[in-house]
Structures are given as structure tokens and as C-alpha cells.
mmCIF file of C-alpha atoms in Angstrom:
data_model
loop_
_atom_site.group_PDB
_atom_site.id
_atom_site.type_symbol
_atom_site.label_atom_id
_atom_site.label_comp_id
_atom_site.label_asym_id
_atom_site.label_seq_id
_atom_site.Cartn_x
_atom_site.Cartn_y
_atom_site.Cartn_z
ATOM 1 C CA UNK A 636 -2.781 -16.118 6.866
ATOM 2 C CA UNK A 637 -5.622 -13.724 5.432
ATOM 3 C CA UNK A 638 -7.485 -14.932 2.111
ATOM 4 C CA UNK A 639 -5.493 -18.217 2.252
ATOM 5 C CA UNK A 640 -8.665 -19.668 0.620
ATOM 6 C CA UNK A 641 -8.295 -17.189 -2.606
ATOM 7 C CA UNK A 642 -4.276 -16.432 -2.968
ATOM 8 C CA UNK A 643 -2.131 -19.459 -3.147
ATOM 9 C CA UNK A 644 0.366 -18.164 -0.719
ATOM 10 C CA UNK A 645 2.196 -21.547 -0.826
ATOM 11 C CA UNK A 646 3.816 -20.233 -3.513
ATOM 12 C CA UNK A 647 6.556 -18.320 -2.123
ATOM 13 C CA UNK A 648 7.681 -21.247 -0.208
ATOM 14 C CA UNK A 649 7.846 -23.122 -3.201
ATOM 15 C CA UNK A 650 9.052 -20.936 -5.485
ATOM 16 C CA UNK A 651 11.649 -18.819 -3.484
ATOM 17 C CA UNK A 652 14.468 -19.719 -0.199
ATOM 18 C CA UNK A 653 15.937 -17.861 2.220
ATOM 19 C CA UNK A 654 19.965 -17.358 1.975
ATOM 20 C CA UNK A 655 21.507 -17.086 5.247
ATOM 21 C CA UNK A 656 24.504 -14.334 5.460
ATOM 22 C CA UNK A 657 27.624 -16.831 5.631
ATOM 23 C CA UNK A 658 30.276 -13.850 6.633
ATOM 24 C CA UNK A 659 33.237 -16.464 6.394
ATOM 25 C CA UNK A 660 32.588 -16.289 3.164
ATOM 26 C CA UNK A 661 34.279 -13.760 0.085
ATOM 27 C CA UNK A 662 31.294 -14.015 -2.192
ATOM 28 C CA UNK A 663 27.549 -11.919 -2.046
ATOM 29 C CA UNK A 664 24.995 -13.322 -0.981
ATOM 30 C CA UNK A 665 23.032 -13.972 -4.694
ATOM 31 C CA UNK A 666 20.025 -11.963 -3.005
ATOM 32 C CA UNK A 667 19.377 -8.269 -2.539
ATOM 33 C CA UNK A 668 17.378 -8.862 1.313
ATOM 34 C CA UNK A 669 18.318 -12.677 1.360
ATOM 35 C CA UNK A 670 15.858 -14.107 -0.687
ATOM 36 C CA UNK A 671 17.009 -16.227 -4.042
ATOM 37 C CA UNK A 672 14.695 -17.850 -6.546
ATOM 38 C CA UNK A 673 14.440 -21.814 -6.247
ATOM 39 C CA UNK A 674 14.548 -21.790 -9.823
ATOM 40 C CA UNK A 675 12.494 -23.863 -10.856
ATOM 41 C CA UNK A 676 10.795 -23.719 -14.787
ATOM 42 C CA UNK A 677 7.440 -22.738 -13.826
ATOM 43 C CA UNK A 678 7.875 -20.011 -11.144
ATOM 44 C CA UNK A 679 6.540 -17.234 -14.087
ATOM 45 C CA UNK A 680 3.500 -18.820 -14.427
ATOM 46 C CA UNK A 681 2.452 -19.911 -10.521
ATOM 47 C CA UNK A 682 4.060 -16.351 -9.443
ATOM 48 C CA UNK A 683 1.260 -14.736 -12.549
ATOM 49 C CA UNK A 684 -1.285 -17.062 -10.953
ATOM 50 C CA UNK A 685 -0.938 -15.568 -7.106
ATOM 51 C CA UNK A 686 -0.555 -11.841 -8.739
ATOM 52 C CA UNK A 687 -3.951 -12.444 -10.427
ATOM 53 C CA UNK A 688 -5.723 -13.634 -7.899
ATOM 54 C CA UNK A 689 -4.825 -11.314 -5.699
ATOM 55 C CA UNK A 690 -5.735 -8.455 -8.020
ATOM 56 C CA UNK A 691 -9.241 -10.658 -8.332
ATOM 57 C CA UNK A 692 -9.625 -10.334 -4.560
ATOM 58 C CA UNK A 693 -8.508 -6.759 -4.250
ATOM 59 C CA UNK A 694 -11.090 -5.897 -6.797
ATOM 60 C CA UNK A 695 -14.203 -7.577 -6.056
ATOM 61 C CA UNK A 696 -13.517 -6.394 -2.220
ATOM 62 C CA UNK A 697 -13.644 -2.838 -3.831
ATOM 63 C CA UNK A 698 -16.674 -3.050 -5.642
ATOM 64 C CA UNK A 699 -18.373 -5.176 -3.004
ATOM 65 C CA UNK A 700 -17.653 -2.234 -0.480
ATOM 66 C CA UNK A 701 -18.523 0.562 -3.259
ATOM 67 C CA UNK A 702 -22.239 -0.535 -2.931
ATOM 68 C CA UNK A 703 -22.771 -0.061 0.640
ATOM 69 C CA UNK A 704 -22.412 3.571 -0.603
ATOM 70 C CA UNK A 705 -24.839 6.277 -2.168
ATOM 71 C CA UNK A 706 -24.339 7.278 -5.626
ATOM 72 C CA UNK A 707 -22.341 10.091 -6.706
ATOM 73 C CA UNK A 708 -25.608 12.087 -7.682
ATOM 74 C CA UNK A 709 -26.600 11.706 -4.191
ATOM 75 C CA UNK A 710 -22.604 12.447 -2.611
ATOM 76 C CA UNK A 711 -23.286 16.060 -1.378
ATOM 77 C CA UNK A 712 -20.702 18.120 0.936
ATOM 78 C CA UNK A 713 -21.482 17.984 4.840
ATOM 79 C CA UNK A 714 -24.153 20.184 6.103
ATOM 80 C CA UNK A 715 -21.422 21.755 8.901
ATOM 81 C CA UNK A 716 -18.812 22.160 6.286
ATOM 82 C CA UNK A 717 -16.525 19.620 7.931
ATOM 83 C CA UNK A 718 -14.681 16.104 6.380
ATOM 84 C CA UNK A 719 -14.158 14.790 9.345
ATOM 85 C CA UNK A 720 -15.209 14.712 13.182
ATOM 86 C CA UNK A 721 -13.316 16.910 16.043
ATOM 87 C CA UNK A 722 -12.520 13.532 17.421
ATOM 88 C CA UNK A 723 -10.601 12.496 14.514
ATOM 89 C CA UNK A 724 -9.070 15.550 13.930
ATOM 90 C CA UNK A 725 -7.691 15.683 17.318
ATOM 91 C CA UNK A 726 -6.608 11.483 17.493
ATOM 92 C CA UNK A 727 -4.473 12.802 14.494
ATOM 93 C CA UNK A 728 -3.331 16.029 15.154
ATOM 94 C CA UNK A 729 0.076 15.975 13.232
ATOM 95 C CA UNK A 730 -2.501 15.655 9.389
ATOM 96 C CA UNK A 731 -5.734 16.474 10.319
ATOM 97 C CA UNK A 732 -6.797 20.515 11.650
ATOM 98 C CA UNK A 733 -9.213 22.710 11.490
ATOM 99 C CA UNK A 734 -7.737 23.865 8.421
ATOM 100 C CA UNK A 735 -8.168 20.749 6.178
ATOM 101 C CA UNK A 736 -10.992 19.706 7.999
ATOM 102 C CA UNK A 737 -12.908 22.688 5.649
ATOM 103 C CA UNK A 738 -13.846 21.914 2.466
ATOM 104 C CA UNK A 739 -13.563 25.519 1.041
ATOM 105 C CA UNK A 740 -9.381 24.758 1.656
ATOM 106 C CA UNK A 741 -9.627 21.992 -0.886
ATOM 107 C CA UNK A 742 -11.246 23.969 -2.865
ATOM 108 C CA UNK A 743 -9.484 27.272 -2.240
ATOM 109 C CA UNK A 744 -5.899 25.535 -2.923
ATOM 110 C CA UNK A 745 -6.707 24.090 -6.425
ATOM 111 C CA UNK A 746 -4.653 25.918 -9.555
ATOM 112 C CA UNK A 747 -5.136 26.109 -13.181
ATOM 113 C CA UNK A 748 -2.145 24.283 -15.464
ATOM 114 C CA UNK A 749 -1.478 25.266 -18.770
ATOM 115 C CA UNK A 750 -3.429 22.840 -20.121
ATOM 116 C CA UNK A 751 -6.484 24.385 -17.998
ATOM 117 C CA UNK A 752 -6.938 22.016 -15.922
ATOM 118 C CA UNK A 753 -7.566 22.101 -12.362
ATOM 119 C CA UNK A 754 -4.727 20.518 -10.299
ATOM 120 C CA UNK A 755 -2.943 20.163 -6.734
ATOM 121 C CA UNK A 756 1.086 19.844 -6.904
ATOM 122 C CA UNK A 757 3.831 19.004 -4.650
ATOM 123 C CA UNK A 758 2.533 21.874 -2.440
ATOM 124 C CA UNK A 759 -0.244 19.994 -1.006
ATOM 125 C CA UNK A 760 1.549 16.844 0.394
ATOM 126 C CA UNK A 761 -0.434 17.765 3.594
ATOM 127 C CA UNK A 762 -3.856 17.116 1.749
ATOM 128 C CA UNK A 763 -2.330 13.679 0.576
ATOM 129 C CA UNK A 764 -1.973 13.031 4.268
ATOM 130 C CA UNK A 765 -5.283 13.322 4.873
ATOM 131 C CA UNK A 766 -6.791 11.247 2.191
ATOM 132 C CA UNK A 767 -4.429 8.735 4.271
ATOM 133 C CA UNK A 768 -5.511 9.356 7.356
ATOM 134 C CA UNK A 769 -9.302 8.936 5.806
ATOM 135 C CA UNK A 770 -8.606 5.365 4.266
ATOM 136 C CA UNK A 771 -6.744 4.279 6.902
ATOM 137 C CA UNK A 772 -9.884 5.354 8.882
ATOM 138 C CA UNK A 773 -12.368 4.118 6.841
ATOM 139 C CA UNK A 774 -14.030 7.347 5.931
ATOM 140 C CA UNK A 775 -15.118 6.600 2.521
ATOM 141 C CA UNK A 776 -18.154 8.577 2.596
ATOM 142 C CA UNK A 777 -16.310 11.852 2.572
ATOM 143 C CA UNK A 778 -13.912 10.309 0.174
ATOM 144 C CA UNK A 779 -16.253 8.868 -2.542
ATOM 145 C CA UNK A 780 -17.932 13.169 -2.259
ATOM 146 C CA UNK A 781 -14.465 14.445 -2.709
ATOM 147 C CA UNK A 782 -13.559 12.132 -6.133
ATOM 148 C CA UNK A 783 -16.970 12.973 -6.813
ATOM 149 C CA UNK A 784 -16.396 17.070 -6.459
ATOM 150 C CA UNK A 785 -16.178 19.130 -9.698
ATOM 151 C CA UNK A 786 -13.430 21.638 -8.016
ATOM 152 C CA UNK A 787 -11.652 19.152 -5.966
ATOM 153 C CA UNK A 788 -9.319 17.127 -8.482
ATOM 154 C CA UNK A 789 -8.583 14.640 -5.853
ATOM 155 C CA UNK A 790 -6.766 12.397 -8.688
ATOM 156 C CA UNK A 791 -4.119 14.423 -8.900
ATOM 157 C CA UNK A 792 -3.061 13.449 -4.597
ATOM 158 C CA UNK A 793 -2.026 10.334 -6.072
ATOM 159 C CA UNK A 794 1.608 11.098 -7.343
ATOM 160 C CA UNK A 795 3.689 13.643 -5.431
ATOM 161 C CA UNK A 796 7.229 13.640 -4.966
ATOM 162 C CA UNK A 797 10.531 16.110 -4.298
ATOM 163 C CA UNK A 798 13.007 13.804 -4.322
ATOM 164 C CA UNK A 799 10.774 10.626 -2.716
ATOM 165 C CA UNK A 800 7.004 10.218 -3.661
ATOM 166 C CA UNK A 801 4.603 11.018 -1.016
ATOM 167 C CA UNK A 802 1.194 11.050 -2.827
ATOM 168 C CA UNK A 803 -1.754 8.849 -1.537
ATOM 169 C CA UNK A 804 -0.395 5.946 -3.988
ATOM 170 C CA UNK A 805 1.972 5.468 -1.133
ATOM 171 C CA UNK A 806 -0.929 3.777 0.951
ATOM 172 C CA UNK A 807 -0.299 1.018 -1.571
ATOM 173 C CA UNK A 808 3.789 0.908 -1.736
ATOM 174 C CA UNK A 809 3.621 0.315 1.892
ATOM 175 C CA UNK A 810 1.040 -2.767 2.120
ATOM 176 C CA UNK A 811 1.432 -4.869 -0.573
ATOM 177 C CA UNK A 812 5.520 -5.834 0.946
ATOM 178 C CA UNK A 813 3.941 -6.323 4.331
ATOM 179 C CA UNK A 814 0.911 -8.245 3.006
ATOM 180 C CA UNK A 815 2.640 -10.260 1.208
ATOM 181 C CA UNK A 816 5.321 -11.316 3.315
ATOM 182 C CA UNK A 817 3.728 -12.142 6.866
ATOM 183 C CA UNK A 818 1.489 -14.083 4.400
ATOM 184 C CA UNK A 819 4.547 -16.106 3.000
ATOM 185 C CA UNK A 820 5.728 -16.104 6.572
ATOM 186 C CA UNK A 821 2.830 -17.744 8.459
ATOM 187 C CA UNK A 822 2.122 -20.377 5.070
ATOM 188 C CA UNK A 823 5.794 -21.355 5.088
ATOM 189 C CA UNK A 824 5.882 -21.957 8.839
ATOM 190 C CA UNK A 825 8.070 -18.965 9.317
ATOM 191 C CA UNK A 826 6.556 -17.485 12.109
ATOM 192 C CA UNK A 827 6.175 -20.737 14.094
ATOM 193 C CA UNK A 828 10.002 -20.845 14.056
ATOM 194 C CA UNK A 829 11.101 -17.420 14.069
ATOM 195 C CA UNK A 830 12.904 -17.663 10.860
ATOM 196 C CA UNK A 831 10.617 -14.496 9.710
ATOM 197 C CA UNK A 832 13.417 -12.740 11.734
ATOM 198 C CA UNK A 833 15.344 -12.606 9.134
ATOM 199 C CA UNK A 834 16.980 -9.475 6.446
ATOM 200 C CA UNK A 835 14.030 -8.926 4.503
ATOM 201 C CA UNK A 836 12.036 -8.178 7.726
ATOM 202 C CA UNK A 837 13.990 -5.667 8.842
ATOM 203 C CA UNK A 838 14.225 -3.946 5.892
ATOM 204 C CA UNK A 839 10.124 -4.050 5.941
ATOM 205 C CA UNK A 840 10.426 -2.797 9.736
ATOM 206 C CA UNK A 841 12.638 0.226 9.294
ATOM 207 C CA UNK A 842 10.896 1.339 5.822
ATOM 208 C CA UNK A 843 7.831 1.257 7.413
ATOM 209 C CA UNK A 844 8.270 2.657 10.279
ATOM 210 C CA UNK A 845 10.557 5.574 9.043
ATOM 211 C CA UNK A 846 9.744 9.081 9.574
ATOM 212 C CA UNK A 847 9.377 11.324 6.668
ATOM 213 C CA UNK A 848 7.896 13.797 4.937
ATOM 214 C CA UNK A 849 3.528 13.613 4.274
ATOM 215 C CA UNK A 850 4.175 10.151 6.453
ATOM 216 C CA UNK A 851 0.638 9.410 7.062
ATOM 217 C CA UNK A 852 0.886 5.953 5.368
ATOM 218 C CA UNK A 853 3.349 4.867 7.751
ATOM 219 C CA UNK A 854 0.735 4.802 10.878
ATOM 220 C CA UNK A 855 -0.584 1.233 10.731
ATOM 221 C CA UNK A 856 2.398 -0.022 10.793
ATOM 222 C CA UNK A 857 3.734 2.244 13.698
ATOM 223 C CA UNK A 858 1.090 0.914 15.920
ATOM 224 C CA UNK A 859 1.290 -2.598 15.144
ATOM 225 C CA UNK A 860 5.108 -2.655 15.682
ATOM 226 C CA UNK A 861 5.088 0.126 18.549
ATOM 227 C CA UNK A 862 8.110 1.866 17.175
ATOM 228 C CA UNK A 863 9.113 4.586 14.921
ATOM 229 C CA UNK A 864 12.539 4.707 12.833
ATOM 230 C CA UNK A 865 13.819 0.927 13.874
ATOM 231 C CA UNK A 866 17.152 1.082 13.235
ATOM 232 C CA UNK A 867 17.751 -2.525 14.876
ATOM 233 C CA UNK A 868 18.907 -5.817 13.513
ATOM 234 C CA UNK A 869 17.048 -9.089 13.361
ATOM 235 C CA UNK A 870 17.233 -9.720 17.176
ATOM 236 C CA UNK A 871 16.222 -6.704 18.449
ATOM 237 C CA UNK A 872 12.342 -6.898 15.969
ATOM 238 C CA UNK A 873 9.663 -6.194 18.041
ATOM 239 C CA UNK A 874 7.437 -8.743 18.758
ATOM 240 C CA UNK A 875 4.541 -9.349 17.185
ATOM 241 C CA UNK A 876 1.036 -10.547 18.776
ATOM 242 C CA UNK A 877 -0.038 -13.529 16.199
ATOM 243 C CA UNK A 878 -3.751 -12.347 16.794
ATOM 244 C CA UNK A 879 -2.942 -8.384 16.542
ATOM 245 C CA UNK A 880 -0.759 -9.983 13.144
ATOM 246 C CA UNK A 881 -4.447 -11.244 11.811
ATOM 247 C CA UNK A 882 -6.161 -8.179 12.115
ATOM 248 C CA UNK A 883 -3.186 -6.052 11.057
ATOM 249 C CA UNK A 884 -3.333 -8.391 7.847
ATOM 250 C CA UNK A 885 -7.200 -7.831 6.955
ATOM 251 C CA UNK A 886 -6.177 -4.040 7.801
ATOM 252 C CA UNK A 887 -4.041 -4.253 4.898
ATOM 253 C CA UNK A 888 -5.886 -5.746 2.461
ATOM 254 C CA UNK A 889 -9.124 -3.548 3.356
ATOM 255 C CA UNK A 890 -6.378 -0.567 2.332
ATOM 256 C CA UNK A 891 -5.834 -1.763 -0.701
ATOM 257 C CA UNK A 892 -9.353 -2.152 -1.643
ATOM 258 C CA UNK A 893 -10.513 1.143 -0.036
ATOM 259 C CA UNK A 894 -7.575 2.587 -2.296
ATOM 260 C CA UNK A 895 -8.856 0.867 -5.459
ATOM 261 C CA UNK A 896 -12.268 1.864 -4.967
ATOM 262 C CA UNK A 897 -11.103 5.325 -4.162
ATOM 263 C CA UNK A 898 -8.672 5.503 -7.246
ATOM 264 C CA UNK A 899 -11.909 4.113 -9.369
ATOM 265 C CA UNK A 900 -14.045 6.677 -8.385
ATOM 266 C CA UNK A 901 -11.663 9.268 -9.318
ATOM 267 C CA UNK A 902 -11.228 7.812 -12.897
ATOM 268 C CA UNK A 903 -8.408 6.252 -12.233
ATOM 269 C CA UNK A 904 -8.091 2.357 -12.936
ATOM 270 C CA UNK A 905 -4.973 1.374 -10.666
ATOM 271 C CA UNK A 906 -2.359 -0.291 -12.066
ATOM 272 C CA UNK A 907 -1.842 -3.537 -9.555
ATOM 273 C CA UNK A 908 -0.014 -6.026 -11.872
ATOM 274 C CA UNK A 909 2.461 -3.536 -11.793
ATOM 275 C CA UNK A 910 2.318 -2.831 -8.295
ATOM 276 C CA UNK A 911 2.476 -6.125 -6.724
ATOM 277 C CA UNK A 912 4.989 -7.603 -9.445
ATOM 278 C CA UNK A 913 7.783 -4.703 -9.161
ATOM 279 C CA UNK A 914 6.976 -5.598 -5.234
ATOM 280 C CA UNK A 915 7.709 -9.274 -5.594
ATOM 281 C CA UNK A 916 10.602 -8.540 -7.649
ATOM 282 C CA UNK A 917 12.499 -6.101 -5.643
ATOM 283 C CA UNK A 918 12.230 -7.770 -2.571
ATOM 284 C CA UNK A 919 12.239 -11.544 -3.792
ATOM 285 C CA UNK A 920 14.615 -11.529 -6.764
ATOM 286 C CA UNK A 921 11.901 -12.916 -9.291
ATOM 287 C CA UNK A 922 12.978 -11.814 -12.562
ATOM 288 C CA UNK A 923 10.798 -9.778 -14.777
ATOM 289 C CA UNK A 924 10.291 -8.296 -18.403
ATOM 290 C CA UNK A 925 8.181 -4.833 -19.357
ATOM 291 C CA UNK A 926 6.649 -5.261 -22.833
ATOM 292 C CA UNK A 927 3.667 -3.340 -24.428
ATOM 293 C CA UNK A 928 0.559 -5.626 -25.163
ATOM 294 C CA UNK A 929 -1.765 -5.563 -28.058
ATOM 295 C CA UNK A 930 -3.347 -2.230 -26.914
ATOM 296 C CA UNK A 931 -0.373 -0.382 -26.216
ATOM 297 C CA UNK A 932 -0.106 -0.149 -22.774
ATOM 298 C CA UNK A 933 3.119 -1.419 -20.766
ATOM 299 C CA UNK A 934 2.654 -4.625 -18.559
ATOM 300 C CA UNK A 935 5.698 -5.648 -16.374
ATOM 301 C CA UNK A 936 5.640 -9.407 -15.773
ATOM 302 C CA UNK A 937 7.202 -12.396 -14.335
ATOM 303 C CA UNK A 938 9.586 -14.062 -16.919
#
């Protein structure tokens, strides 16, 4: 488990069980991956618990690792004019080149909206990959300079889509459902007995390791399970190394943290009850409501 100590992951076993496919029988399964609420009365309130906490832990990480850099006064562009090394441009040669490793093409490939406004669209998935590439590599430095540019509106990477959404909020999509679940798996015992073989794995596996579009978000989770596009069933899952598991956890979290302090820099105060609730409901069953608190904003929530 990873932050076992701060997010009480017990409380998917509790709360939710797993529905085995009975195919002698004529009715559904009463779970979308398998999964089917326990139902007990105070699920809404222990489910709100773990979101919080998590979001607690997601956001302290990001302002703990915030201060280990300089301030945006003192965030100036490279002195060679490059974001990122030759060595990293060439270990990811499908995002990075020598292209997008220039700042002037960031610059260069901003327009004007009617509003007057300086914006990237739908035409700059590539530059999305690369803020990927960066978080996944833990280059914040050249991050935190870009959010901190006046002609680089690096907000506006966030949400892209033609049909599916391939900004940089896709870091997050990605690994909260995988954080979240090997979590549940290894506090419930799961991965002990192999029952984390089960639907809602393999659904994980082949989203996650799908090809795509601007797929940069998809390459942790291409090396951990060594495959691209699994189109297998539960038996045929790769295998997964529990200590290569551990560090692909505290991987995940450190994205989400890296994203938040990213997102903050920009402006941009990130959403995550929404995030990791819609998560927990889609893939768990947990029932939710959308209302608009006291302020006016909408909150979806456990109900």
C-alpha cells in the first residue's frame, strides 16, 4: 500500500464486494466492472472521509515539493534556449524534438481569441504531450518557468479534446483508477490471492495501456505492465513485480501532486473532489449527487 498511514484504504473492502460473472445465470451482473456497493448506511460519509484525505495528502505533497523551487521572479528561460536535455529528448522521441524542445515554438504557436486572450487549442495536443512527458519526468523547473511565462498560456494544455480529451488533465484521469485500486487491492488482501485478477483490472489494463492520440500519459503504465493495447482477459494480465507495484504506486501519487502544483502555478486550483469521486463512482458503483454549495460552485458527492 502507499500512504496507508494517511488514506484509510480499508474502506473499499468494507464498503464495496466483488460480483463474480455467474454466466448460468439470465440476470446482469448489478455492477458495471463487477464491483457492487455493500450497502451499508454510512458508506457516504467513510467514502467523503478517504476522498478528503486523500485530497489532504495530494496537496500538502504539492506545496511541500513547490518550495524546493525558486520563485517565479527568479524562473527565467534556459540560457541555451532548450526545455529539456538531448538525452531526454531522444529517450522520448515519439513527444519530445528539437522542435518543442525551443521555447520560441511555445511561444511562436500561441493565438489571440476573441476575447484577446492568448490561447493554445486542439492544434497543439503535441505540446500537451510534452508537459506529460515533463511531469512524468520530474522536470518541474522548466515547468514552474513555463506557468510562470507571460506568452506561454500553459493553462490552457489542460483541456483538449476532438472527440476524446487529450489535454495534460489526462495525467490525472489515468492515476487516480490505478492508485486507487492496487491500493484497495493490496489492503483487502487481493493481491495475496490473485483475486485482483478480476473485470475491473482489465478494464484498468487495456485503458491504460491503449494507444491513442497525444498518449503521453499512458507511459508509466506501459512500462510497469510491459505491454501496449492489452486486449486479454483476466488470465492472460501481466504479472506484476509486488516491489516494482510499490514504486509504481509512489510514481502515481508524486503525478498527482506534481500536477496540482503545476495546475496551481498556472492559476488553476484543480478540482480533485470531483476527480477522485466521479473515479470511485464509475468504476465502483458508489452512488453520487451534484449540487451547488453556498458559493455557487458545483460539488459532486457521495450520497
Amino acid at each position: 500500500m502507499h500512504q496507508e498511514h494517511n488514506i484509510p484504504w480499508n474502506v473499499f473492502a468494507t464498503n464495496f464486494k466483488y460480483v463474480h460473472e455467474d454466466k448460468r445465470s439470465q440476470q446482469p451482473r448489478p455492477a458495471r466492472f463487477g464491483y457492487t456497493s455493500q450497502g451499508r448506511p454510512t458508506q457516504a460519509c467513510e467514502l467523503g472521509h478517504l476522498v478528503r484525505k486523500m485530497i489532504a495528502m495530494i496537496r500538502e505533497f504539492s506545496k511541500t515539493e513547490r518550495a524546493k523551487y525558486r520563485l517565479p521572479s527568479e524562473l527565467g528561460p534556459p540560457e541555451d534556449g532548450k526545455l529539456f536535455s538531448d538525452h531526454l529528448r531522444d529517450k522520448y522521441p515519439d513527444y519530445l524534438n528539437s522542435q518543442n524542445q525551443k521555447l520560441e515554438l511555445w511561444v511562436d504557436s500561441v493565438h489571440i481569441d476573441f476575447g484577446g486572450n492568448p490561447v493554445y487549442d486542439t492544434a497543439h495536443g503535441d505540446l500537451a504531450d510534452v508537459v506529460k512527458v515533463l511531469v512524468n519526468e520530474n522536470q518541474m523547473q522548466t515547468l514552474l518557468m513555463l506557468a510562470n511565462h507571460p506568452l506561454v498560456p500553459l493553462h490552457r494544455l489542460r483541456q483538449l479534446s476532438w472527440g476524446h480529451h487529450f489535454g495534460v488533465n489526462r495525467i490525472v484521469e489515468a492515476a487516480i483508477p490505478l492508485y486507487i485500486f492496487w491500493n484497495f487491492m493490496a489492503t483487502s488482501g487481493g493481491l495475496a490471492t490473485g483475486a485482483h485478477r478480476n473485470d475491473l483490472c482489465v478494464s484498468l489494463v487495456k485503458s491504460m495501456t491503449m494507444t491513442m492520440d497525444h498518449e503521453a500519459q499512458q507511459i508509466p503504465h506501459w512500462e510497469l505492465y510491459g505491454v501496449k493495447n492489452f486486449n486479454g482477459e483476466k488470465e492472460d494480465l501481466p504479472e506484476v513485480d509486488p516491489v516494482r507495484l510499490q514504486e509504481y504506486l509512489k510514481h502515481l501519487f508524486s503525478l498527482l501532486f506534481r500536477y496540482d502544483m503545476l495546475m496551481a502555478e498556472c492559476g488553476v486550483d484543480t478540482d480533485w473532489e470531483s476527480e477522485i469521486v466521479s473515479s470511485i463512482s464509475w468504476y465502483y458503483g458508489a452512488k453520487t449527487e451534484t449540487t451547488q454549495d453556498e458559493e455557487g460552485q458545483w460539488r459532486t458527492q457521495f450520497k
